[in-house]
Amino acid sequence: MTPPSRQPARRRTAVLATVPVTVAALLGTTGPTAAGTTGAPGAGDPYFPLSGNGGYDVRHYDLTLGYDPGSRRLDATAVLTARATRKLTRFDLDLKGLKVTAVTVDRTAAAFRRDGQELVVSPRHALREGQEFRVTVAYHGTPKPVTDPDGSADGWITTDDGAFVAGEPQGAMTWFPANGHPKDKASYDFTITVPQGRTAVANGVLLGQRTAHRKTTFRWRETQPMAAYLATATIGKFHVERYTTRDGIQVYNAVDAREARAAAPVLKKLPAVLAWESKLFGPYPFRSAGSIVDHAPDVGYALETQTRPLYDSAPDLDTLVHESAHQWFGDSVTLTAWKDIWLNEGFATYAEWLYSEQHGGRSAQRAFDALYARPAGDGLWAYPPGDPGSGAHIFGTPVYARGAMALHALRRAVGDRDFLRILRAWTTAHRGGHATTAQFVRLAEKTSGKQVDRLLRTWLYTQGKPNRP
Ligand code: TRP
Ligand code: ZN
């Protein structure tokens, strides 16, 4: 199987940038430091040491954004409701670029400074362990995307009529102050004001839209826990289509006119794809759905933004199936370390294989065989999917394709019935939460009653081409 175009196969690998990393981040210091009460600048993820922060947990983001595509200026206020996980005299948020004009904690002005991608906040009064608090950050400027270790851009990416906003793995901080690591999920409210004629699309349900003084404000709400990388506020000139599926899911599609003709036959299949996936993976985890089909020719990938995947051009059916499957695998069941990315990409790729198999196309076995035929020197075997080694490899072919092969090897070992029971047990046990690879292996053994840890260890963790299972 040739790698789908959303894989970085067609992207240039950029020279690795040297990122300044603080000692605390390198040590993954999440416990109290010598001072005892300062929050850590990172969440302890070795692939992205400064992503996320330690010392608190965000419950809710309330983001108010005004964007002018002409001047590319963003004017924004973020209100975060959070809980201190220990006493805090100081804590960090992730925010890259942009000018911060004021920070308050529980309505009292707080001292703040910028340190690279960290916004360091010192509240007037220390926060007690367990204390709920509210941080308000007023900021503005011209958002710029970040360049990821693999050379791709993510975050706020301007287009000719607005912005393509995709935050995986670390771009959330380019447009709002966040606890940016997927370990910390929260609910979201978005209030986005754009010039009349543009549409602003975020996650969840559209609460309302109002036009006044030649500007339109869109209010969106996602009540289900969401990782920051899955948030979007994509802006453009879009054709909008809304309907409710037979299962009661509210669908909102936003499509760039230049992609409309190619997108239409694929988007029409969304309700059927979600219904088919629900049969296999368990109930659809959210109340709303849809697609954002932008015209962003330089982006080169799609993203499974929660409830409403974001495409850089009209998707093909495989890609729609893939991003829809992520709603279960990645969005509802979320990784706790980027090293476990195969839990997202291996599963979403395997969903494509199953879809094909059950819709008159190639069987998963044949997809597996075609990949397995690749010689030992092929890039597919360059590194193991369960341990890609660095942030530069998280979207590589071994993660997608060998990750899916690992699931196929498991299916062969336990049989179709137990394999599907494992997938369902997985989405049920971790619905709306988090999971790790070790938990998957244990759940697969418990559900099937078979010993599969050696098999999975081979497919997920060993270097080079595994022996045929
Ligand atoms: N998670 C996306 C998908 O497979 C792909 C993706 C998101 C990506 N961000 C990226 C790929 C950055 C390469 C670079 O559906
Ligand atoms: Zn994917």
CSV table of C-alpha atoms and ligand atoms in Angstrom, one decimal:
chain,number,residue,atom,x,y,z
A,1,MET,CA,0.0,0.0,0.0
A,2,THR,CA,1.5,3.3,-0.9
A,3,PRO,CA,1.5,5.7,2.0
A,4,PRO,CA,-1.6,8.0,2.0
A,5,SER,CA,-0.7,11.6,1.0
A,6,ARG,CA,-1.4,12.9,4.5
A,7,GLN,CA,1.8,11.0,5.6
A,8,PRO,CA,4.9,13.0,5.4
A,9,ALA,CA,6.2,10.8,2.6
A,10,ARG,CA,5.7,13.7,0.2
A,11,ARG,CA,7.2,16.2,2.5
A,12,ARG,CA,10.7,17.4,2.7
A,13,THR,CA,12.4,16.6,5.9
A,14,ALA,CA,13.8,19.8,7.3
A,15,VAL,CA,17.1,20.1,9.1
A,16,LEU,CA,16.5,19.5,12.8
A,17,ALA,CA,16.2,22.8,14.6
A,18,THR,CA,18.0,23.1,17.9
A,19,VAL,CA,15.4,23.9,20.5
A,20,PRO,CA,16.5,25.5,23.7
A,21,VAL,CA,15.4,23.3,26.5
A,22,THR,CA,15.6,24.0,30.2
A,23,VAL,CA,17.2,21.6,32.5
A,24,ALA,CA,14.0,21.1,34.4
A,25,ALA,CA,12.2,20.1,31.2
A,26,LEU,CA,15.0,17.7,30.3
A,27,LEU,CA,14.7,16.1,33.6
A,28,GLY,CA,11.0,16.0,33.3
A,29,THR,CA,10.7,17.7,36.6
A,30,THR,CA,7.0,17.6,37.4
A,31,GLY,CA,7.3,17.2,41.2
A,32,PRO,CA,8.0,20.2,43.5
A,33,THR,CA,11.3,21.8,42.7
A,34,ALA,CA,13.8,23.1,45.3
A,35,ALA,CA,11.6,26.2,45.6
A,36,GLY,CA,8.8,23.7,46.1
A,37,THR,CA,6.0,25.6,44.5
A,38,THR,CA,6.7,26.4,40.9
A,39,GLY,CA,5.0,24.7,38.1
A,40,ALA,CA,7.1,22.7,35.6
A,41,PRO,CA,7.6,24.2,32.1
A,42,GLY,CA,6.8,20.8,30.4
A,43,ALA,CA,4.6,17.8,31.0
A,44,GLY,CA,7.5,15.4,31.0
A,45,ASP,CA,7.2,14.2,27.4
A,46,PRO,CA,10.7,13.4,26.0
A,47,TYR,CA,9.6,14.0,22.4
A,48,PHE,CA,8.3,17.5,23.2
A,49,PRO,CA,9.9,18.5,26.5
A,50,LEU,CA,8.2,22.0,26.7
A,51,SER,CA,4.8,20.9,25.6
A,52,GLY,CA,2.3,21.2,28.4
A,53,ASN,CA,3.2,22.2,32.0
A,54,GLY,CA,3.2,20.8,35.4
A,55,GLY,CA,1.3,21.8,38.6
A,56,TYR,CA,-2.2,22.3,37.4
A,57,ASP,CA,-5.0,20.8,35.3
A,58,VAL,CA,-7.2,22.8,33.0
A,59,ARG,CA,-10.9,22.1,33.2
A,60,HIS,CA,-12.2,24.5,30.6
A,61,TYR,CA,-11.0,27.0,28.0
A,62,ASP,CA,-13.1,29.9,27.0
A,63,LEU,CA,-11.5,31.5,24.0
A,64,THR,CA,-12.7,34.8,22.5
A,65,LEU,CA,-11.0,35.5,19.2
A,66,GLY,CA,-11.3,38.3,16.7
A,67,TYR,CA,-9.4,37.7,13.4
A,68,ASP,CA,-9.0,39.9,10.4
A,69,PRO,CA,-7.7,37.9,7.4
A,70,GLY,CA,-6.7,41.1,5.6
A,71,SER,CA,-4.2,42.3,8.3
A,72,ARG,CA,-3.7,38.8,9.7
A,73,ARG,CA,-4.2,40.2,13.2
A,74,LEU,CA,-5.6,38.2,16.0
A,75,ASP,CA,-7.1,40.0,19.1
A,76,ALA,CA,-8.0,37.5,21.8
A,77,THR,CA,-8.8,36.8,25.4
A,78,ALA,CA,-8.5,33.3,26.9
A,79,VAL,CA,-10.1,32.4,30.2
A,80,LEU,CA,-8.8,29.1,31.6
A,81,THR,CA,-10.5,27.4,34.5
A,82,ALA,CA,-8.0,25.1,36.2
A,83,ARG,CA,-7.1,23.2,39.4
A,84,ALA,CA,-3.8,23.4,41.1
A,85,THR,CA,-2.4,19.9,41.6
A,86,ARG,CA,0.0,21.3,44.3
A,87,LYS,CA,0.8,24.6,45.9
A,88,LEU,CA,1.8,27.1,43.2
A,89,THR,CA,3.5,30.4,43.5
A,90,ARG,CA,4.2,30.3,39.8
A,91,PHE,CA,3.1,28.3,36.8
A,92,ASP,CA,3.5,28.2,33.0
A,93,LEU,CA,1.3,28.2,30.0
A,94,ASP,CA,2.4,27.4,26.5
A,95,LEU,CA,2.2,30.4,24.1
A,96,LYS,CA,4.4,31.1,21.2
A,97,GLY,CA,4.7,34.5,19.7
A,98,LEU,CA,1.9,37.1,20.1
A,99,LYS,CA,1.9,39.9,22.6
A,100,VAL,CA,0.4,39.4,26.0
A,101,THR,CA,-1.1,42.6,27.5
A,102,ALA,CA,-2.6,41.5,30.7
A,103,VAL,CA,-2.9,38.4,32.9
A,104,THR,CA,-5.2,38.0,35.8
A,105,VAL,CA,-5.6,35.1,38.3
A,106,ASP,CA,-9.0,35.0,39.9
A,107,ARG,CA,-9.6,38.6,38.8
A,108,THR,CA,-6.4,39.9,40.4
A,109,ALA,CA,-3.7,41.2,38.1
A,110,ALA,CA,-0.8,38.7,38.0
A,111,ALA,CA,2.9,39.2,37.1
A,112,PHE,CA,4.0,37.5,33.9
A,113,ARG,CA,7.0,37.1,31.7
A,114,ARG,CA,7.7,35.4,28.4
A,115,ASP,CA,10.4,32.7,28.2
A,116,GLY,CA,10.5,31.2,24.7
A,117,GLN,CA,7.2,29.3,24.3
A,118,GLU,CA,6.5,29.6,28.0
A,119,LEU,CA,4.2,32.3,29.5
A,120,VAL,CA,5.3,32.3,33.1
A,121,VAL,CA,2.6,33.6,35.5
A,122,SER,CA,3.1,34.6,39.1
A,123,PRO,CA,-0.2,35.1,40.8
A,124,ARG,CA,-0.4,37.7,43.6
A,125,HIS,CA,-1.4,35.0,46.0
A,126,ALA,CA,0.0,31.5,45.9
A,127,LEU,CA,-2.5,28.9,44.9
A,128,ARG,CA,-3.2,26.1,47.3
A,129,GLU,CA,-3.0,22.5,46.3
A,130,GLY,CA,-6.5,21.5,45.0
A,131,GLN,CA,-7.5,25.1,44.5
A,132,GLU,CA,-9.7,25.9,41.5
A,133,PHE,CA,-8.6,29.1,39.8
A,134,ARG,CA,-9.3,31.2,36.8
A,135,VAL,CA,-6.6,32.7,34.5
A,136,THR,CA,-7.4,35.4,32.0
A,137,VAL,CA,-4.9,36.2,29.3
A,138,ALA,CA,-5.4,39.1,26.9
A,139,TYR,CA,-3.2,38.9,23.9
A,140,HIS,CA,-2.9,39.9,20.2
A,141,GLY,CA,-0.6,39.8,17.2
A,142,THR,CA,0.0,37.9,14.1
A,143,PRO,CA,-0.1,34.2,14.7
A,144,LYS,CA,2.7,32.2,13.1
A,145,PRO,CA,2.8,28.4,12.7
A,146,VAL,CA,5.5,26.3,14.4
A,147,THR,CA,7.8,24.1,12.4
A,148,ASP,CA,7.7,20.6,13.8
A,149,PRO,CA,10.8,18.3,14.1
A,150,ASP,CA,9.7,16.6,10.9
A,151,GLY,CA,9.7,19.9,9.0
A,152,SER,CA,5.9,20.3,8.7
A,153,ALA,CA,4.1,23.3,9.9
A,154,ASP,CA,1.3,23.3,12.5
A,155,GLY,CA,-0.7,25.8,14.4
A,156,TRP,CA,-2.3,28.8,12.8
A,157,ILE,CA,-1.5,28.5,9.1
A,158,THR,CA,-2.8,31.4,7.0
A,159,THR,CA,-4.6,30.7,3.8
A,160,ASP,CA,-5.7,33.1,1.0
A,161,ASP,CA,-9.1,33.6,2.6
A,162,GLY,CA,-8.4,33.0,6.3
A,163,ALA,CA,-6.6,30.4,8.3
A,164,PHE,CA,-6.2,26.6,8.5
A,165,VAL,CA,-5.8,25.9,12.2
A,166,ALA,CA,-4.4,22.5,13.1
A,167,GLY,CA,-2.5,21.9,16.3
A,168,GLU,CA,-0.9,18.4,16.1
A,169,PRO,CA,1.5,17.9,17.8
A,170,GLN,CA,2.3,21.3,19.3
A,171,GLY,CA,0.6,24.1,17.4
A,172,ALA,CA,-2.2,25.0,19.9
A,173,MET,CA,0.3,27.4,21.5
A,174,THR,CA,0.4,29.5,18.3
A,175,TRP,CA,-3.1,30.8,18.9
A,176,PHE,CA,-4.1,30.3,22.5
A,177,PRO,CA,-2.3,30.0,25.9
A,178,ALA,CA,-2.6,26.3,26.7
A,179,ASN,CA,-1.6,23.4,28.8
A,180,GLY,CA,-0.6,22.0,25.4
A,181,HIS,CA,0.2,18.4,26.1
A,182,PRO,CA,-2.6,15.8,25.4
A,183,LYS,CA,-2.3,14.6,29.0
A,184,ASP,CA,-4.6,17.5,29.9
A,185,LYS,CA,-8.0,17.4,28.3
A,186,ALA,CA,-10.7,20.0,28.9
A,187,SER,CA,-14.0,21.4,27.5
A,188,TYR,CA,-14.0,24.4,25.3
A,189,ASP,CA,-16.1,27.5,24.4
A,190,PHE,CA,-15.1,29.5,21.3
A,191,THR,CA,-16.4,32.9,20.3
A,192,ILE,CA,-14.9,33.9,17.0
A,193,THR,CA,-15.5,37.2,15.2
A,194,VAL,CA,-14.5,37.5,11.5
A,195,PRO,CA,-15.5,39.9,8.7
A,196,GLN,CA,-19.0,39.3,7.3
A,197,GLY,CA,-18.8,36.7,4.5
A,198,ARG,CA,-16.2,34.6,6.2
A,199,THR,CA,-17.0,31.6,8.4
A,200,ALA,CA,-15.2,30.5,11.5
A,201,VAL,CA,-15.5,26.8,12.3
A,202,ALA,CA,-14.5,25.3,15.6
A,203,ASN,CA,-15.2,22.0,17.4
A,204,GLY,CA,-18.5,20.8,18.8
A,205,VAL,CA,-21.9,22.4,18.4
A,206,LEU,CA,-22.6,25.8,16.9
A,207,LEU,CA,-24.5,27.7,19.6
A,208,GLY,CA,-25.3,30.7,17.4
A,209,GLN,CA,-24.0,33.2,14.9
A,210,ARG,CA,-24.7,36.9,14.7
A,211,THR,CA,-23.8,39.6,12.2
A,212,ALA,CA,-23.4,43.2,13.2
A,213,HIS,CA,-21.3,46.1,11.9
A,214,ARG,CA,-20.2,43.9,9.0
A,215,LYS,CA,-18.7,41.3,11.3
A,216,THR,CA,-20.0,37.9,12.1
A,217,THR,CA,-19.5,36.2,15.5
A,218,PHE,CA,-19.7,32.4,15.7
A,219,ARG,CA,-20.1,30.7,19.1
A,220,TRP,CA,-19.0,27.0,19.3
A,221,ARG,CA,-19.0,24.7,22.3
A,222,GLU,CA,-17.3,21.3,22.8
A,223,THR,CA,-18.4,19.8,26.1
A,224,GLN,CA,-16.5,16.5,25.8
A,225,PRO,CA,-12.9,16.5,27.1
A,226,MET,CA,-10.6,17.5,24.2
A,227,ALA,CA,-6.8,17.7,23.9
A,228,ALA,CA,-5.5,21.1,22.9
A,229,TYR,CA,-4.0,19.7,19.6
A,230,LEU,CA,-7.5,18.8,18.5
A,231,ALA,CA,-8.9,22.3,18.8
A,232,THR,CA,-9.5,24.4,15.7
A,233,ALA,CA,-10.8,27.8,14.7
A,234,THR,CA,-10.5,27.5,11.0
A,235,ILE,CA,-11.6,30.6,9.0
A,236,GLY,CA,-12.4,31.0,5.3
A,237,LYS,CA,-15.1,31.5,2.7
A,238,PHE,CA,-17.0,28.3,3.1
A,239,HIS,CA,-20.2,26.8,1.8
A,240,VAL,CA,-22.0,25.5,4.9
A,241,GLU,CA,-24.2,22.5,5.1
A,242,ARG,CA,-26.1,21.3,8.2
A,243,TYR,CA,-28.2,18.3,9.0
A,244,THR,CA,-28.8,15.8,11.7
A,245,THR,CA,-28.1,12.1,11.1
A,246,ARG,CA,-30.6,9.3,11.9
A,247,ASP,CA,-28.5,8.6,15.0
A,248,GLY,CA,-29.1,12.2,16.2
A,249,ILE,CA,-25.6,13.5,15.4
A,250,GLN,CA,-25.5,17.1,14.4
A,251,VAL,CA,-23.4,17.5,11.3
A,252,TYR,CA,-21.8,20.8,10.2
A,253,ASN,CA,-19.8,20.8,7.0
A,254,ALA,CA,-17.8,23.8,5.8
A,255,VAL,CA,-16.3,23.5,2.3
A,256,ASP,CA,-14.2,25.9,0.3
A,257,ALA,CA,-15.9,26.5,-3.1
A,258,ARG,CA,-12.7,25.4,-4.9
A,259,GLU,CA,-12.9,21.9,-3.3
A,260,ALA,CA,-16.7,21.6,-3.3
A,261,ARG,CA,-17.2,19.5,-6.4
A,262,ALA,CA,-14.5,16.9,-5.5
A,263,ALA,CA,-15.6,16.8,-1.8
A,264,ALA,CA,-19.3,16.3,-2.3
A,265,PRO,CA,-19.4,12.6,-3.1
A,266,VAL,CA,-17.1,11.8,-0.2
A,267,LEU,CA,-18.7,14.0,2.4
A,268,LYS,CA,-22.1,12.5,1.5
A,269,LYS,CA,-20.8,9.2,2.9
A,270,LEU,CA,-20.0,10.6,6.4
A,271,PRO,CA,-23.2,9.4,8.1
A,272,ALA,CA,-22.7,5.9,6.6
A,273,VAL,CA,-19.0,5.8,7.6
A,274,LEU,CA,-19.8,6.9,11.2
A,275,ALA,CA,-22.6,4.4,11.4
A,276,TRP,CA,-20.2,1.6,10.2
A,277,GLU,CA,-17.5,2.7,12.6
A,278,SER,CA,-20.0,2.8,15.4
A,279,LYS,CA,-20.9,-0.8,14.7
A,280,LEU,CA,-17.3,-1.8,15.0
A,281,PHE,CA,-15.8,0.5,17.5
A,282,GLY,CA,-18.8,1.3,19.8
A,283,PRO,CA,-21.1,4.3,19.9
A,284,TYR,CA,-19.8,7.5,18.3
A,285,PRO,CA,-18.1,9.4,21.2
A,286,PHE,CA,-19.5,12.9,20.4
A,287,ARG,CA,-22.8,14.7,19.8
A,288,SER,CA,-21.6,16.6,16.7
A,289,ALA,CA,-19.7,15.8,13.6
A,290,GLY,CA,-18.8,17.2,10.1
A,291,SER,CA,-15.9,18.1,8.0
A,292,ILE,CA,-13.9,21.3,7.2
A,293,VAL,CA,-12.6,21.1,3.7
A,294,ASP,CA,-10.2,24.0,3.2
A,295,HIS,CA,-8.1,24.9,0.2
A,296,ALA,CA,-4.6,25.0,1.8
A,297,PRO,CA,-2.3,23.5,-0.8
A,298,ASP,CA,0.9,24.0,1.2
A,299,VAL,CA,-0.2,22.1,4.3
A,300,GLY,CA,0.1,18.5,3.0
A,301,TYR,CA,-2.0,16.7,5.7
A,302,ALA,CA,-5.4,16.4,7.3
A,303,LEU,CA,-6.1,16.5,11.0
A,304,GLU,CA,-8.7,14.7,13.1
A,305,THR,CA,-9.9,17.9,14.9
A,306,GLN,CA,-12.4,16.7,17.4
A,307,THR,CA,-15.9,16.2,16.1
A,308,ARG,CA,-15.0,17.9,12.8
A,309,PRO,CA,-11.9,16.7,10.9
A,310,LEU,CA,-10.0,19.3,8.9
A,311,TYR,CA,-8.8,18.6,5.3
A,312,ASP,CA,-6.3,20.7,3.3
A,313,SER,CA,-8.2,19.8,0.1
A,314,ALA,CA,-11.1,17.5,-0.8
A,315,PRO,CA,-10.5,14.2,0.9
A,316,ASP,CA,-10.7,10.8,-0.7
A,317,LEU,CA,-12.9,8.2,1.0
A,318,ASP,CA,-9.9,6.5,2.7
A,319,THR,CA,-8.9,9.7,4.3
A,320,LEU,CA,-12.5,10.4,5.5
A,321,VAL,CA,-12.6,6.9,7.0
A,322,HIS,CA,-9.2,7.5,8.6
A,323,GLU,CA,-10.0,10.9,10.2
A,324,SER,CA,-13.4,9.6,11.3
A,325,ALA,CA,-11.8,6.6,13.0
A,326,HIS,CA,-9.5,9.0,14.9
A,327,GLN,CA,-12.7,10.3,16.7
A,328,TRP,CA,-12.5,7.0,18.6
A,329,PHE,CA,-8.8,6.4,18.5
A,330,GLY,CA,-7.0,9.6,19.5
A,331,ASP,CA,-9.8,12.0,20.2
A,332,SER,CA,-11.9,10.0,22.6
A,333,VAL,CA,-9.1,7.6,23.7
A,334,THR,CA,-6.1,9.9,23.9
A,335,LEU,CA,-2.4,9.1,24.2
A,336,THR,CA,-0.4,10.2,27.3
A,337,ALA,CA,2.9,10.4,25.5
A,338,TRP,CA,3.7,11.1,21.9
A,339,LYS,CA,5.8,7.9,21.8
A,340,ASP,CA,2.4,6.0,21.8
A,341,ILE,CA,1.3,7.7,18.6
A,342,TRP,CA,0.7,4.3,16.9
A,343,LEU,CA,-2.4,4.1,19.2
A,344,ASN,CA,-3.8,6.9,16.9
A,345,GLU,CA,-2.3,6.3,13.5
A,346,GLY,CA,-2.0,2.5,13.5
A,347,PHE,CA,-5.6,2.2,14.5
A,348,ALA,CA,-6.9,4.8,12.0
A,349,THR,CA,-5.0,3.1,9.3
A,350,TYR,CA,-6.3,-0.3,10.2
A,351,ALA,CA,-9.8,1.2,10.1
A,352,GLU,CA,-9.1,2.0,6.4
A,353,TRP,CA,-8.2,-1.6,5.8
A,354,LEU,CA,-11.3,-2.9,7.5
A,355,TYR,CA,-13.4,-0.5,5.6
A,356,SER,CA,-12.0,-1.6,2.3
A,357,GLU,CA,-12.4,-5.3,3.3
A,358,GLN,CA,-16.0,-4.9,4.2
A,359,HIS,CA,-16.9,-2.7,1.2
A,360,GLY,CA,-15.8,-4.9,-1.6
A,361,GLY,CA,-12.2,-3.8,-1.7
A,362,ARG,CA,-8.9,-5.3,-0.8
A,363,SER,CA,-8.9,-7.4,2.4
A,364,ALA,CA,-6.8,-6.4,5.4
A,365,GLN,CA,-4.8,-9.6,4.8
A,366,ARG,CA,-3.8,-8.4,1.3
A,367,ALA,CA,-2.9,-4.9,2.6
A,368,PHE,CA,-0.7,-6.6,5.2
A,369,ASP,CA,0.9,-9.0,2.6
A,370,ALA,CA,1.6,-6.1,0.2
A,371,LEU,CA,3.5,-4.3,2.9
A,372,TYR,CA,5.2,-7.4,4.3
A,373,ALA,CA,6.6,-8.0,0.8
A,374,ARG,CA,8.8,-4.9,1.2
A,375,PRO,CA,12.5,-5.8,1.6
A,376,ALA,CA,14.2,-5.4,4.9
A,377,GLY,CA,15.9,-2.2,3.8
A,378,ASP,CA,12.6,-0.4,3.1
A,379,GLY,CA,11.7,2.6,5.1
A,380,LEU,CA,8.7,0.8,6.5
A,381,TRP,CA,11.1,-1.1,8.8
A,382,ALA,CA,13.3,1.9,9.7
A,383,TYR,CA,12.1,2.1,13.3
A,384,PRO,CA,9.5,0.3,15.4
A,385,PRO,CA,6.0,2.0,15.6
A,386,GLY,CA,5.8,1.7,19.4
A,387,ASP,CA,9.0,3.6,19.9
A,388,PRO,CA,9.6,6.0,16.9
A,389,GLY,CA,12.6,7.5,18.8
A,390,SER,CA,11.8,11.2,18.4
A,391,GLY,CA,9.2,13.8,17.5
A,392,ALA,CA,10.6,13.8,14.0
A,393,HIS,CA,9.3,10.2,13.4
A,394,ILE,CA,5.8,10.3,14.8
A,395,PHE,CA,4.1,10.7,11.5
A,396,GLY,CA,6.3,8.3,9.5
A,397,THR,CA,5.3,5.2,7.6
A,398,PRO,CA,6.3,2.7,10.3
A,399,VAL,CA,3.9,4.4,12.7
A,400,TYR,CA,0.9,4.2,10.2
A,401,ALA,CA,1.6,1.1,8.2
A,402,ARG,CA,3.6,-1.2,10.6
A,403,GLY,CA,1.3,0.1,13.4
A,404,ALA,CA,-1.7,-1.3,11.4
A,405,MET,CA,0.3,-4.5,10.7
A,406,ALA,CA,0.7,-5.0,14.4
A,407,LEU,CA,-3.1,-4.9,14.8
A,408,HIS,CA,-3.5,-7.3,11.9
A,409,ALA,CA,-1.0,-9.7,13.5
A,410,LEU,CA,-3.0,-9.4,16.7
A,411,ARG,CA,-6.2,-10.2,14.8
A,412,ARG,CA,-4.7,-13.3,13.3
A,413,ALA,CA,-3.6,-14.5,16.7
A,414,VAL,CA,-6.9,-14.0,18.5
A,415,GLY,CA,-9.4,-14.4,15.7
A,416,ASP,CA,-11.9,-11.9,14.3
A,417,ARG,CA,-14.4,-12.1,17.1
A,418,ASP,CA,-12.0,-11.5,19.9
A,419,PHE,CA,-10.2,-8.8,17.8
A,420,LEU,CA,-13.4,-6.8,17.5
A,421,ARG,CA,-14.2,-7.4,21.2
A,422,ILE,CA,-10.7,-5.9,22.0
A,423,LEU,CA,-11.3,-2.8,19.9
A,424,ARG,CA,-14.7,-2.2,21.6
A,425,ALA,CA,-13.4,-2.9,25.0
A,426,TRP,CA,-10.6,-0.4,24.4
A,427,THR,CA,-12.9,2.4,23.3
A,428,THR,CA,-15.3,1.7,26.2
A,429,ALA,CA,-12.7,1.4,28.9
A,430,HIS,CA,-10.9,4.7,28.0
A,431,ARG,CA,-13.8,6.7,26.5
A,432,GLY,CA,-13.2,10.4,27.0
A,433,GLY,CA,-9.9,9.7,28.7
A,434,HIS,CA,-6.4,8.5,28.2
A,435,ALA,CA,-4.5,5.3,27.5
A,436,THR,CA,-1.1,3.8,27.0
A,437,THR,CA,0.4,1.0,24.9
A,438,ALA,CA,1.0,-1.2,28.0
A,439,GLN,CA,-2.7,-0.9,28.8
A,440,PHE,CA,-3.6,-2.0,25.3
A,441,VAL,CA,-1.5,-5.1,25.6
A,442,ARG,CA,-3.0,-6.0,28.9
A,443,LEU,CA,-6.5,-5.4,27.7
A,444,ALA,CA,-5.9,-7.5,24.6
A,445,GLU,CA,-4.7,-10.4,26.8
A,446,LYS,CA,-7.6,-10.1,29.2
A,447,THR,CA,-10.2,-9.8,26.6
A,448,SER,CA,-8.9,-12.7,24.4
A,449,GLY,CA,-7.5,-14.9,27.2
A,450,LYS,CA,-4.5,-15.4,25.0
A,451,GLN,CA,-0.9,-14.5,25.5
A,452,VAL,CA,-0.1,-11.8,22.9
A,453,ASP,CA,2.5,-9.7,24.6
A,454,ARG,CA,5.4,-11.3,22.8
A,455,LEU,CA,3.7,-10.9,19.5
A,456,LEU,CA,2.9,-7.3,20.1
A,457,ARG,CA,6.3,-6.6,21.5
A,458,THR,CA,7.8,-7.9,18.3
A,459,TRP,CA,5.5,-5.9,16.0
A,460,LEU,CA,5.7,-2.7,18.2
A,461,TYR,CA,9.1,-2.6,19.7
A,462,THR,CA,11.7,-4.6,17.8
A,463,GLN,CA,14.1,-3.0,15.3
A,464,GLY,CA,14.0,-4.3,11.7
A,465,LYS,CA,11.5,-6.4,9.8
A,466,PRO,CA,9.8,-9.0,12.0
A,467,ASN,CA,9.4,-12.6,11.1
A,468,ARG,CA,6.1,-13.5,9.5
A,469,PRO,CA,3.6,-14.0,12.3
B,1,TRP,N1,-2.8,13.0,12.5
B,1,TRP,C1,-2.9,13.4,11.1
B,1,TRP,C2,-3.6,12.1,10.4
B,1,TRP,O1,-2.9,11.2,10.2
B,1,TRP,C3,-1.6,13.7,10.4
B,1,TRP,C4,-0.9,14.8,10.9
B,1,TRP,C5,-1.2,15.8,11.8
B,1,TRP,C6,0.4,15.2,10.4
B,1,TRP,N2,-0.2,16.7,11.9
B,1,TRP,C7,0.8,16.4,11.1
B,1,TRP,C8,1.3,14.6,9.5
B,1,TRP,C9,2.0,16.9,10.9
B,1,TRP,C10,2.5,15.2,9.3
B,1,TRP,C11,2.9,16.3,10.0
B,1,TRP,O2,-4.7,12.1,10.2
B,2,ZN,ZN,-4.1,9.8,11.3
